[in-house]
Short mmCIF file of C-alpha atoms in Angstrom, two decimals:
data_model
loop_
_atom_site.label_atom_id
_atom_site.label_comp_id
_atom_site.label_asym_id
_atom_site.label_seq_id
_atom_site.Cartn_x
_atom_site.Cartn_y
_atom_site.Cartn_z
CA UNK A 1 42.95 -112.41 353.99
CA UNK A 2 45.13 -115.32 352.81
CA UNK A 3 47.29 -114.35 349.82
CA UNK A 4 47.84 -116.79 346.98
CA UNK A 5 51.02 -116.84 344.95
CA UNK A 6 51.08 -115.86 341.28
CA UNK A 7 52.05 -118.59 338.85
CA UNK A 8 55.69 -119.01 337.95
CA UNK A 9 56.80 -118.70 334.36
CA UNK A 10 54.92 -121.07 332.07
CA UNK A 11 56.66 -124.38 331.71
CA UNK A 12 59.37 -123.43 334.16
CA UNK A 13 60.50 -125.66 336.99
CA UNK A 14 63.44 -125.31 339.34
CA UNK A 15 66.40 -127.60 338.90
CA UNK A 16 66.63 -130.08 341.77
CA UNK A 17 69.58 -132.23 342.83
CA UNK A 18 69.13 -135.07 345.29
CA UNK A 19 71.33 -137.10 347.63
CA UNK A 20 70.48 -139.89 350.04
CA UNK A 21 71.86 -140.00 353.57
CA UNK A 22 72.61 -143.09 355.62
CA UNK A 23 68.96 -143.37 356.68
CA UNK A 24 67.84 -143.31 353.00
CA UNK A 25 66.15 -139.94 353.52
CA UNK A 26 66.45 -137.70 350.49
CA UNK A 27 68.04 -134.28 350.74
CA UNK A 28 67.17 -131.96 347.89
CA UNK A 29 69.34 -129.10 346.76
CA UNK A 30 68.78 -126.16 344.46
CA UNK A 31 71.30 -124.12 342.53
CA UNK A 32 71.42 -120.58 341.20
CA UNK A 33 73.95 -118.30 339.56
CA UNK A 34 75.33 -115.11 341.11
CA UNK A 35 77.69 -112.58 339.59
CA UNK A 36 80.51 -114.09 341.66
CA UNK A 37 79.71 -117.76 340.99
CA UNK A 38 77.18 -120.53 341.36
CA UNK A 39 75.63 -121.37 344.77
CA UNK A 40 73.88 -124.43 346.18
CA UNK A 41 70.94 -124.06 348.56
CA UNK A 42 68.69 -126.47 350.42
CA UNK A 43 65.09 -127.31 349.56
CA UNK A 44 62.54 -127.33 352.37
CA UNK A 45 59.38 -129.20 351.38
CA UNK A 46 58.54 -130.35 347.88
CA UNK A 47 59.72 -128.27 344.91
CA UNK A 48 56.72 -126.88 343.07
CA UNK A 49 54.30 -127.97 345.80
CA UNK A 50 54.59 -125.24 348.40
CA UNK A 51 58.24 -125.80 349.24
CA UNK A 52 61.01 -123.26 348.98
CA UNK A 53 64.78 -123.18 348.83
CA UNK A 54 67.05 -121.44 351.32
CA UNK A 55 70.41 -120.08 350.16
CA UNK A 56 72.31 -118.99 353.27
CA UNK A 57 75.43 -116.94 353.87
CA UNK A 58 76.07 -115.76 350.30
CA UNK A 59 78.76 -113.03 350.46
CA UNK A 60 77.87 -109.64 349.01
CA UNK A 61 81.25 -108.20 350.04
CA UNK A 62 84.66 -109.33 351.21
CA UNK A 63 85.11 -109.93 354.96
CA UNK A 64 85.56 -106.50 356.63
CA UNK A 65 88.74 -107.44 358.47
CA UNK A 66 92.36 -106.38 358.33
CA UNK A 67 92.85 -103.51 355.89
CA UNK A 68 89.11 -103.66 355.03
CA UNK A 69 87.86 -103.37 358.61
CA UNK A 70 86.94 -99.68 358.39
CA UNK A 71 86.60 -99.53 354.60
CA UNK A 72 83.59 -99.35 352.33
CA UNK A 73 82.26 -102.81 351.41
CA UNK A 74 84.31 -104.37 348.60
CA UNK A 75 82.72 -106.87 346.15
CA UNK A 76 83.59 -110.50 346.94
CA UNK A 77 86.09 -112.59 345.02
CA UNK A 78 84.64 -114.89 342.37
CA UNK A 79 84.80 -118.64 342.86
CA UNK A 80 84.95 -121.70 340.64
CA UNK A 81 82.46 -124.54 340.75
CA UNK A 82 79.46 -124.52 343.07
CA UNK A 83 79.67 -122.88 346.50
CA UNK A 84 77.57 -124.35 349.31
CA UNK A 85 75.08 -121.89 350.78
CA UNK A 86 73.61 -124.29 353.33
CA UNK A 87 74.38 -122.57 356.64
CA UNK A 88 74.02 -119.03 357.93
CA UNK A 89 77.09 -116.89 357.44
CA UNK A 90 79.02 -115.12 360.18
CA UNK A 91 77.19 -112.31 361.97
CA UNK A 92 78.47 -108.91 363.03
CA UNK A 93 76.86 -109.61 366.40
CA UNK A 94 79.39 -111.40 368.58
CA UNK A 95 78.90 -113.76 371.49
CA UNK A 96 75.77 -114.37 373.50
CA UNK A 97 73.55 -111.25 373.53
CA UNK A 98 71.58 -112.67 376.45
CA UNK A 99 67.81 -113.06 376.57
CA UNK A 100 66.24 -111.12 373.72
CA UNK A 101 62.62 -110.83 372.63
CA UNK A 102 63.54 -112.02 369.13
CA UNK A 103 65.84 -115.07 368.90
CA UNK A 104 68.86 -113.74 367.01
CA UNK A 105 71.85 -116.07 367.22
CA UNK A 106 75.46 -115.03 366.76
CA UNK A 107 77.51 -116.97 364.20
CA UNK A 108 81.31 -116.74 364.53
CA UNK A 109 83.57 -115.87 361.62
CA UNK A 110 84.99 -113.00 359.60
CA UNK A 111 82.75 -113.06 356.50
CA UNK A 112 79.98 -111.03 358.15
CA UNK A 113 78.72 -109.25 355.01
CA UNK A 114 76.33 -111.80 353.55
CA UNK A 115 72.75 -112.31 352.42
CA UNK A 116 70.23 -115.12 352.83
CA UNK A 117 67.78 -115.79 350.01
CA UNK A 118 64.52 -117.73 350.37
CA UNK A 119 62.74 -118.53 347.12
CA UNK A 120 60.11 -120.91 345.74
CA UNK A 121 61.58 -120.71 342.22
CA UNK A 122 65.39 -120.79 342.30
CA UNK A 123 67.12 -120.64 338.95
CA UNK A 124 64.03 -119.47 337.05
CA UNK A 125 65.18 -116.11 335.78
CA UNK A 126 61.86 -115.23 334.09
CA UNK A 127 59.66 -115.99 337.13
CA UNK A 128 59.89 -112.29 338.08
CA UNK A 129 58.32 -112.61 341.52
CA UNK A 130 58.24 -109.54 343.78
CA UNK A 131 61.06 -109.30 346.31
CA UNK A 132 61.16 -108.46 350.03
CA UNK A 133 64.47 -107.41 351.61
CA UNK A 134 64.55 -107.47 355.42
CA UNK A 135 66.95 -105.44 357.61
CA UNK A 136 67.19 -106.66 361.20
CA UNK A 137 67.00 -104.45 364.28
CA UNK A 138 69.00 -104.32 367.50
CA UNK A 139 69.61 -100.64 368.15
CA UNK A 140 72.34 -100.60 365.47
CA UNK A 141 74.63 -102.45 367.92
CA UNK A 142 73.19 -105.99 368.07
CA UNK A 143 70.89 -108.23 366.04
CA UNK A 144 71.30 -111.01 363.52
CA UNK A 145 69.85 -111.94 360.11
CA UNK A 146 70.00 -115.59 361.19
CA UNK A 147 66.83 -115.46 363.30
CA UNK A 148 64.35 -118.28 362.63
CA UNK A 149 61.64 -115.59 362.72
CA UNK A 150 63.10 -114.03 359.57
CA UNK A 151 62.79 -117.18 357.48
CA UNK A 152 60.97 -116.37 354.24
CA UNK A 153 58.82 -119.53 354.09
CA UNK A 154 55.45 -117.81 354.43
CA UNK A 155 56.35 -115.07 351.96
CA UNK A 156 57.60 -117.74 349.55
CA UNK A 157 54.28 -119.54 349.93
CA UNK A 158 52.60 -116.32 348.85
CA UNK A 159 54.80 -115.77 345.82
CA UNK A 160 57.44 -113.43 347.28
CA UNK A 161 61.21 -113.98 347.11
CA UNK A 162 62.70 -112.95 350.46
CA UNK A 163 66.21 -111.73 351.32
CA UNK A 164 67.71 -110.97 354.73
CA UNK A 165 70.91 -108.95 354.91
CA UNK A 166 73.72 -108.35 357.40
CA UNK A 167 75.65 -105.16 358.14
CA UNK A 168 78.40 -103.92 360.42
CA UNK A 169 77.17 -102.88 363.87
CA UNK A 170 78.09 -100.44 366.61
CA UNK A 171 81.32 -98.52 366.29
CA UNK A 172 82.64 -100.66 363.43
CA UNK A 173 79.54 -99.86 361.40
CA UNK A 174 78.67 -96.34 362.48
CA UNK A 175 81.45 -94.76 364.55
CA UNK A 176 83.16 -91.62 363.27
CA UNK A 177 86.79 -92.28 362.33
CA UNK A 178 89.10 -89.65 360.87
CA UNK A 179 90.53 -91.03 357.66
CA UNK A 180 87.84 -93.72 357.16
CA UNK A 181 84.57 -93.71 355.21
CA UNK A 182 81.59 -92.64 357.34
CA UNK A 183 78.41 -94.65 357.78
CA UNK A 184 80.00 -97.97 356.92
CA UNK A 185 76.88 -99.83 358.09
CA UNK A 186 74.73 -97.73 355.76
CA UNK A 187 77.14 -98.45 352.92
CA UNK A 188 76.69 -102.15 353.73
CA UNK A 189 72.90 -101.74 353.27
CA UNK A 190 73.49 -100.10 349.90
CA UNK A 191 75.92 -102.81 348.80
CA UNK A 192 73.51 -105.58 349.83
CA UNK A 193 70.66 -103.90 347.96
CA UNK A 194 72.89 -103.57 344.91
CA UNK A 195 73.63 -107.29 345.19
CA UNK A 196 69.87 -107.86 345.03
CA UNK A 197 69.63 -105.73 341.89
CA UNK A 198 72.46 -107.66 340.24
CA UNK A 199 71.51 -111.20 341.26
CA UNK A 200 67.92 -111.66 342.38
CA UNK A 201 66.54 -112.48 338.92
CA UNK A 202 68.51 -115.75 339.04
CA UNK A 203 66.60 -116.65 342.22
CA UNK A 204 63.23 -115.97 340.58
CA UNK A 205 62.89 -112.36 341.75
CA UNK A 206 62.12 -109.15 339.90
CA UNK A 207 64.72 -106.43 340.63
CA UNK A 208 62.21 -103.78 339.53
CA UNK A 209 59.83 -104.78 342.36
CA UNK A 210 61.86 -104.69 345.59
CA UNK A 211 60.30 -103.77 348.93
CA UNK A 212 62.58 -103.02 351.88
CA UNK A 213 61.33 -103.67 355.40
CA UNK A 214 62.74 -103.79 358.91
CA UNK A 215 61.84 -103.57 362.58
CA UNK A 216 63.15 -101.27 365.34
CA UNK A 217 66.61 -100.15 364.17
CA UNK A 218 65.81 -102.04 360.97
CA UNK A 219 62.65 -99.94 360.66
CA UNK A 220 64.79 -96.85 361.17
CA UNK A 221 67.18 -98.18 358.52
CA UNK A 222 64.51 -98.47 355.85
CA UNK A 223 63.18 -94.99 356.67
CA UNK A 224 66.74 -93.66 356.41
CA UNK A 225 67.13 -95.35 353.01
CA UNK A 226 63.79 -93.96 351.88
CA UNK A 227 65.12 -90.47 352.70
CA UNK A 228 68.48 -90.95 350.90
CA UNK A 229 68.80 -89.74 347.30
CA UNK A 230 71.65 -92.21 346.74
CA UNK A 231 69.39 -95.19 347.51
CA UNK A 232 66.31 -94.43 345.42
CA UNK A 233 67.13 -96.78 342.52
CA UNK A 234 67.50 -99.80 344.79
CA UNK A 235 63.90 -100.36 345.96
CA UNK A 236 60.30 -99.47 345.18
CA UNK A 237 58.29 -99.57 348.42
CA UNK A 238 58.90 -99.63 352.18
CA UNK A 239 57.40 -101.10 355.37
CA UNK A 240 58.82 -99.81 358.67
CA UNK A 241 57.86 -101.69 361.84
CA UNK A 242 58.56 -99.69 365.01
CA UNK A 243 61.15 -97.57 363.23
CA UNK A 244 63.85 -96.20 365.56
CA UNK A 245 65.72 -93.31 363.94
CA UNK A 246 69.26 -92.34 364.89
CA UNK A 247 70.24 -89.31 362.77
CA UNK A 248 73.38 -88.82 364.85
CA UNK A 249 74.86 -85.36 364.44
CA UNK A 250 78.46 -85.12 363.27
CA UNK A 251 79.43 -83.39 366.52
CA UNK A 252 77.85 -86.10 368.63
CA UNK A 253 79.48 -88.83 366.54
CA UNK A 254 82.91 -87.23 366.93
CA UNK A 255 82.44 -86.82 370.68
CA UNK A 256 81.50 -90.49 371.14
CA UNK A 257 84.46 -91.66 369.06
CA UNK A 258 86.88 -89.43 370.93
CA UNK A 259 85.67 -90.80 374.24
CA UNK A 260 85.95 -94.38 372.97
CA UNK A 261 89.52 -93.67 371.87
CA UNK A 262 90.36 -92.36 375.36
CA UNK A 263 88.88 -95.47 376.95
CA UNK A 264 90.90 -97.67 374.57
CA UNK A 265 94.07 -95.62 375.06
CA UNK A 266 94.59 -94.80 371.37
CA UNK A 267 94.38 -91.80 369.05
CA UNK A 268 90.89 -91.22 367.53
CA UNK A 269 92.16 -92.08 364.05
CA UNK A 270 91.87 -94.99 361.69
CA UNK A 271 95.29 -96.34 362.65
CA UNK A 272 94.50 -95.87 366.34
CA UNK A 273 91.22 -97.76 366.25
CA UNK A 274 92.64 -100.41 363.92
CA UNK A 275 95.21 -101.25 366.60
CA UNK A 276 92.45 -102.21 369.06
CA UNK A 277 90.98 -105.73 368.86
CA UNK A 278 87.37 -105.85 367.74
CA UNK A 279 86.16 -107.44 370.98
CA UNK A 280 87.81 -104.66 373.03
CA UNK A 281 85.99 -101.93 371.13
CA UNK A 282 82.74 -103.86 371.44
CA UNK A 283 83.23 -104.03 375.21
CA UNK A 284 83.93 -100.31 375.46
CA UNK A 285 81.43 -98.85 372.97
CA UNK A 286 78.47 -98.79 375.38
CA UNK A 287 80.58 -97.14 378.09
CA UNK A 288 81.68 -94.49 375.61
CA UNK A 289 78.12 -93.18 375.26
CA UNK A 290 77.06 -93.45 378.89
CA UNK A 291 76.45 -90.16 380.75
CA UNK A 292 79.49 -89.11 382.75
CA UNK A 293 77.33 -87.63 385.51
CA UNK A 294 76.02 -89.69 388.39
CA UNK A 295 72.41 -88.88 387.45
CA UNK A 296 70.66 -92.21 386.93
CA UNK A 297 68.02 -90.59 384.72
CA UNK A 298 70.56 -88.86 382.48
CA UNK A 299 70.78 -91.84 380.14
CA UNK A 300 67.01 -91.99 379.72
CA UNK A 301 66.82 -88.25 379.07
CA UNK A 302 69.66 -88.59 376.56
CA UNK A 303 67.76 -91.28 374.66
CA UNK A 304 64.58 -89.19 374.67
CA UNK A 305 66.33 -85.97 373.65
CA UNK A 306 68.97 -87.22 371.23
CA UNK A 307 67.96 -90.74 370.16
CA UNK A 308 70.25 -93.73 369.77
CA UNK A 309 73.98 -93.15 370.21
CA UNK A 310 75.33 -95.40 367.45
CA UNK A 311 73.62 -95.30 364.08
CA UNK A 312 73.51 -93.37 360.79
CA UNK A 313 75.45 -90.11 361.06
CA UNK A 314 74.54 -86.89 359.26
CA UNK A 315 77.98 -86.77 357.72
CA UNK A 316 77.51 -84.17 354.97
CA UNK A 317 78.58 -86.77 352.42
CA UNK A 318 76.33 -89.80 352.15
CA UNK A 319 73.66 -88.40 354.49
CA UNK A 320 73.00 -84.69 354.23
CA UNK A 321 70.07 -84.05 356.58
CA UNK A 322 67.84 -85.74 359.17
CA UNK A 323 65.39 -88.37 357.93
CA UNK A 324 62.18 -86.39 358.50
CA UNK A 325 63.65 -83.26 356.91
CA UNK A 326 64.66 -85.17 353.79
CA UNK A 327 61.21 -86.73 353.52
CA UNK A 328 59.62 -83.32 353.92
CA UNK A 329 61.69 -82.04 351.01
CA UNK A 330 60.25 -84.80 348.81
CA UNK A 331 62.92 -87.50 348.80
CA UNK A 332 61.25 -90.88 348.28
CA UNK A 333 57.83 -89.36 347.63
CA UNK A 334 57.20 -91.69 344.67
CA UNK A 335 57.48 -94.79 346.86
CA UNK A 336 54.58 -96.31 348.86
CA UNK A 337 55.27 -96.50 352.60
CA UNK A 338 53.54 -98.38 355.41
CA UNK A 339 54.66 -97.68 358.95
CA UNK A 340 53.41 -98.28 362.47
CA UNK A 341 54.26 -99.47 365.95
CA UNK A 342 53.01 -101.66 368.74
CA UNK A 343 50.96 -99.77 371.32
CA UNK A 344 53.40 -100.23 374.21
CA UNK A 345 56.84 -100.84 372.77
CA UNK A 346 58.84 -100.28 375.97
CA UNK A 347 56.17 -100.08 378.68
CA UNK A 348 57.18 -103.48 380.04
CA UNK A 349 60.61 -102.11 381.04
CA UNK A 350 58.99 -100.39 384.05
CA UNK A 351 56.80 -103.29 385.18
CA UNK A 352 59.26 -104.15 387.94
CA UNK A 353 59.03 -100.57 389.27
CA UNK A 354 55.24 -100.52 389.31
CA UNK A 355 54.96 -100.85 393.08
CA UNK A 356 57.58 -98.19 393.82
CA UNK A 357 56.04 -95.71 391.38
CA UNK A 358 52.42 -96.13 392.45
CA UNK A 359 52.71 -93.30 395.01
CA UNK A 360 54.51 -90.94 392.58
CA UNK A 361 52.18 -88.64 390.61
CA UNK A 362 52.54 -89.12 386.88
CA UNK A 363 53.08 -85.40 386.35
CA UNK A 364 55.96 -85.35 388.82
CA UNK A 365 57.55 -88.39 387.17
CA UNK A 366 57.43 -86.69 383.77
CA UNK A 367 58.89 -83.54 385.32
CA UNK A 368 61.91 -85.63 386.42
CA UNK A 369 62.43 -86.37 382.74
CA UNK A 370 62.47 -82.60 382.10
CA UNK A 371 59.17 -82.63 380.20
CA UNK A 372 57.92 -79.00 380.08
CA UNK A 373 54.80 -78.24 382.13
CA UNK A 374 52.43 -77.49 379.24
CA UNK A 375 53.54 -80.57 377.35
CA UNK A 376 53.07 -82.69 380.49
CA UNK A 377 49.54 -81.45 380.97
CA UNK A 378 48.57 -81.96 377.35
CA UNK A 379 50.16 -85.40 377.20
CA UNK A 380 48.46 -86.63 380.38
CA UNK A 381 45.12 -85.30 379.18
CA UNK A 382 45.47 -87.24 375.93
CA UNK A 383 46.49 -90.42 377.79
CA UNK A 384 43.86 -90.64 380.50
CA UNK A 385 43.27 -94.37 379.91
CA UNK A 386 46.97 -95.14 380.33
CA UNK A 387 47.15 -92.91 383.40
CA UNK A 388 44.55 -95.09 385.13
CA UNK A 389 47.01 -98.00 384.84
CA UNK A 390 49.53 -96.24 387.06
CA UNK A 391 52.61 -94.07 386.83
CA UNK A 392 54.86 -96.91 385.60
CA UNK A 393 52.50 -97.46 382.67
CA UNK A 394 52.51 -93.73 381.88
CA UNK A 395 56.31 -93.49 381.94
CA UNK A 396 56.66 -96.61 379.79
CA UNK A 397 54.15 -95.28 377.29
CA UNK A 398 55.91 -91.90 377.26
CA UNK A 399 59.23 -93.52 376.33
CA UNK A 400 57.39 -95.58 373.70
CA UNK A 401 55.78 -92.47 372.28
CA UNK A 402 58.93 -90.35 372.13
CA UNK A 403 61.16 -93.04 370.63
CA UNK A 404 58.69 -94.79 368.33
CA UNK A 405 55.09 -93.62 368.04
CA UNK A 406 55.71 -89.90 367.53
CA UNK A 407 58.07 -90.87 364.67
CA UNK A 408 55.12 -92.39 362.84
CA UNK A 409 53.20 -89.12 362.94
CA UNK A 410 56.20 -86.97 362.03
CA UNK A 411 57.12 -89.18 359.08
CA UNK A 412 53.54 -89.45 357.79
CA UNK A 413 53.05 -85.69 358.08
CA UNK A 414 56.39 -84.96 356.40
CA UNK A 415 55.43 -87.03 353.36
CA UNK A 416 52.31 -84.97 352.70
CA UNK A 417 50.40 -86.51 349.81
CA UNK A 418 53.03 -89.19 349.07
CA UNK A 419 51.35 -92.63 349.39
CA UNK A 420 51.54 -93.48 353.10
CA UNK A 421 49.57 -95.95 355.21
CA UNK A 422 49.70 -96.03 359.01
CA UNK A 423 48.80 -98.81 361.45
CA UNK A 424 48.98 -99.83 365.11
CA UNK A 425 49.55 -103.32 366.50
CA UNK A 426 47.33 -103.43 369.59
CA UNK A 427 47.06 -107.10 370.56
CA UNK A 428 48.48 -107.52 374.10
CA UNK A 429 50.84 -110.38 374.82
CA UNK A 430 49.25 -112.99 377.12
CA UNK A 431 52.68 -113.64 378.66
CA UNK A 432 54.08 -110.11 378.84
CA UNK A 433 50.89 -108.08 379.40
CA UNK A 434 51.49 -105.38 376.79
CA UNK A 435 51.45 -105.02 372.99
CA UNK A 436 55.20 -104.80 373.37
CA UNK A 437 58.27 -104.32 371.22
CA UNK A 438 58.90 -107.22 368.78
CA UNK A 439 55.52 -108.88 369.41
CA UNK A 440 54.31 -108.04 365.91
CA UNK A 441 57.29 -109.61 364.11
CA UNK A 442 56.19 -113.30 364.12
CA UNK A 443 52.70 -112.20 363.03
CA UNK A 444 54.16 -110.12 360.20
CA UNK A 445 56.29 -113.06 359.04
CA UNK A 446 53.40 -115.50 359.73
CA UNK A 447 55.72 -117.85 361.63
CA UNK A 448 53.57 -118.51 364.71
CA UNK A 449 54.61 -122.18 364.81
CA UNK A 450 58.27 -121.30 365.42
CA UNK A 451 59.10 -122.61 368.95
CA UNK A 452 60.38 -119.30 370.36
CA UNK A 453 57.12 -117.48 369.60
CA UNK A 454 55.20 -118.90 372.58
CA UNK A 455 57.43 -117.03 375.06
CA UNK A 456 56.16 -113.70 373.80
CA UNK A 457 52.81 -114.57 372.20
CA UNK A 458 51.52 -117.48 374.28
CA UNK A 459 50.57 -120.98 373.24
CA UNK A 460 47.65 -119.98 371.02
CA UNK A 461 48.44 -116.72 369.20
CA UNK A 462 45.56 -115.67 366.91
CA UNK A 463 46.20 -116.88 363.38
CA UNK A 464 43.61 -114.51 361.96
CA UNK A 465 45.76 -111.63 363.20
CA UNK A 466 48.81 -113.08 361.45
CA UNK A 467 46.80 -113.54 358.26
CA UNK A 468 45.69 -109.90 358.41
CA UNK A 469 49.04 -108.20 358.93
CA UNK A 470 51.03 -110.66 356.82
CA UNK A 471 48.44 -110.32 354.09
CA UNK A 472 48.85 -106.53 354.13
CA UNK A 473 52.63 -107.00 353.82
CA UNK A 474 52.22 -109.31 350.83
CA UNK A 475 49.86 -106.80 349.22
CA UNK A 476 52.42 -103.99 349.55
CA UNK A 477 55.21 -106.15 348.13
CA UNK A 478 53.04 -107.11 345.16
CA UNK A 479 52.09 -103.51 344.53
CA UNK A 480 48.48 -103.90 345.62
CA UNK A 481 46.39 -101.78 347.97
CA UNK A 482 47.09 -102.92 351.57
CA UNK A 483 43.41 -102.72 352.45
CA UNK A 484 42.66 -99.46 354.28
CA UNK A 485 42.53 -95.76 353.47
CA UNK A 486 45.95 -94.09 353.41
CA UNK A 487 46.98 -91.42 355.91
CA UNK A 488 48.11 -89.35 352.93
CA UNK A 489 44.49 -89.11 351.74
CA UNK A 490 42.97 -88.60 355.20
CA UNK A 491 45.59 -87.64 357.83
CA UNK A 492 45.15 -89.60 361.05
CA UNK A 493 43.60 -92.66 359.41
CA UNK A 494 45.04 -95.73 361.10
CA UNK A 495 44.53 -99.47 360.70
CA UNK A 496 44.39 -101.19 364.10
CA UNK A 497 45.63 -104.78 364.05
CA UNK A 498 44.51 -106.84 367.05
CA UNK A 499 42.36 -104.26 368.78
CA UNK A 500 39.34 -105.02 370.95
CA UNK A 501 36.71 -107.15 369.23
CA UNK A 502 34.11 -104.40 369.63
CA UNK A 503 36.40 -101.66 368.24
CA UNK A 504 36.66 -100.71 364.55
CA UNK A 505 39.60 -101.98 362.50
CA UNK A 506 40.22 -98.52 361.05
CA UNK A 507 40.05 -95.34 363.15
CA UNK A 508 40.12 -91.69 362.14
CA UNK A 509 42.87 -90.51 364.51
CA UNK A 510 44.83 -93.53 365.64
CA UNK A 511 47.83 -91.63 367.02
CA UNK A 512 45.93 -88.87 368.79
CA UNK A 513 47.62 -89.70 372.09
CA UNK A 514 51.04 -88.49 370.84
CA UNK A 515 49.97 -85.14 369.42
CA UNK A 516 51.45 -83.24 372.39
CA UNK A 517 54.88 -84.62 371.39
CA UNK A 518 54.82 -83.53 367.75
#
């Protein structure tokens, strides 16, 4: 399905400013008001004829440096005149993250708490278009809102104002510090969403129709927000792609911070950590959560048993209980939710070990991960097709299922009759073999022409698949039915995007293969 945008307000047209460069090409700008001052963005395409304006790097809080480094986000200073919003703002991600499946560049600078707004109707306060707010992934330690894949062009084309937000990462965002506010990264999400409530009408958006969405850690972030009483007034529906929950216990958070302090040679206090340069803590934060034993599998077992090391902490203040428990108690039950995963999020990680593992029985390999015997047997019985692909494929799928796919079932079950739709993304990458982590993102954003997409999706990714999943996203944001029966009405019902041509698009028990894990 190809969505069509609703009309803007009758008689309304965005204000456009023009300038000519030395080659006589015309650059068009757009302007909009914010609570802190007026901003200038850049038009892409023709205003009113399918084009949209990008406002980049608008601060929603003061730079979190100096005395504000470990503080709650503080509203930005106001400015006079018109502030340029023509380039991405600084990112909390520093330096070159190396080869990543999603291109997510780092931008230097201190003003890392900023938003990017993409809109077809800037300055038209009564346009009241629905709004999508995107939270990037990266395991809560990396990632960037400046990815070309997160550009809101396609959503703008379909009548949706789009916002991408930044937040503090790793220890700075989520580490436990005596004497400092907890969950600073979560507080950044809340502050950015409040900025949307206060300002998005001036960019043509409707603050009463905000959908939050994210992928991987970003998917975990939107599920965490859905399960937070303090966040309920800030959004109205949710889409979680490959949601990775953290739900770090207070004890675990304190232990990691204490170890980081020892590595840095300081006291585990606000003053102690503040005395350490940011880049030093970044260099040490991964070492602080590594297993101290020499067991090479200990880190994998830790991930499977405890989840991600840095991320939202159950602090007894802002976050009172684990995500699934809060959802089970009814938090967020009035809000529609769509969630799903790719079929083989992390299976590709073990491709290089395929030859070595071919002589190892799958049951023995799972035993090395301390999977109990009865669970092993049940899991292997439910995954016979994957087992025929070899032990590496089974182990990769098991990690995928524990970290991602079982979360879908637990969340959907916890919500009971609350409106919940479930899907799978099953189209295998022609370059990477599997329906792997991040592969669904350019389809969801309908940005298949972006140059980096070919590396993960090949030279001819199916546009009909992008139209299907992007169309479902637009439907949710608009408040429409996404197009298949909800899990909440018939538990197990799953939409399959990109499955075999001969297979049905909707199946009765799409996550049957993970039932031994839940």
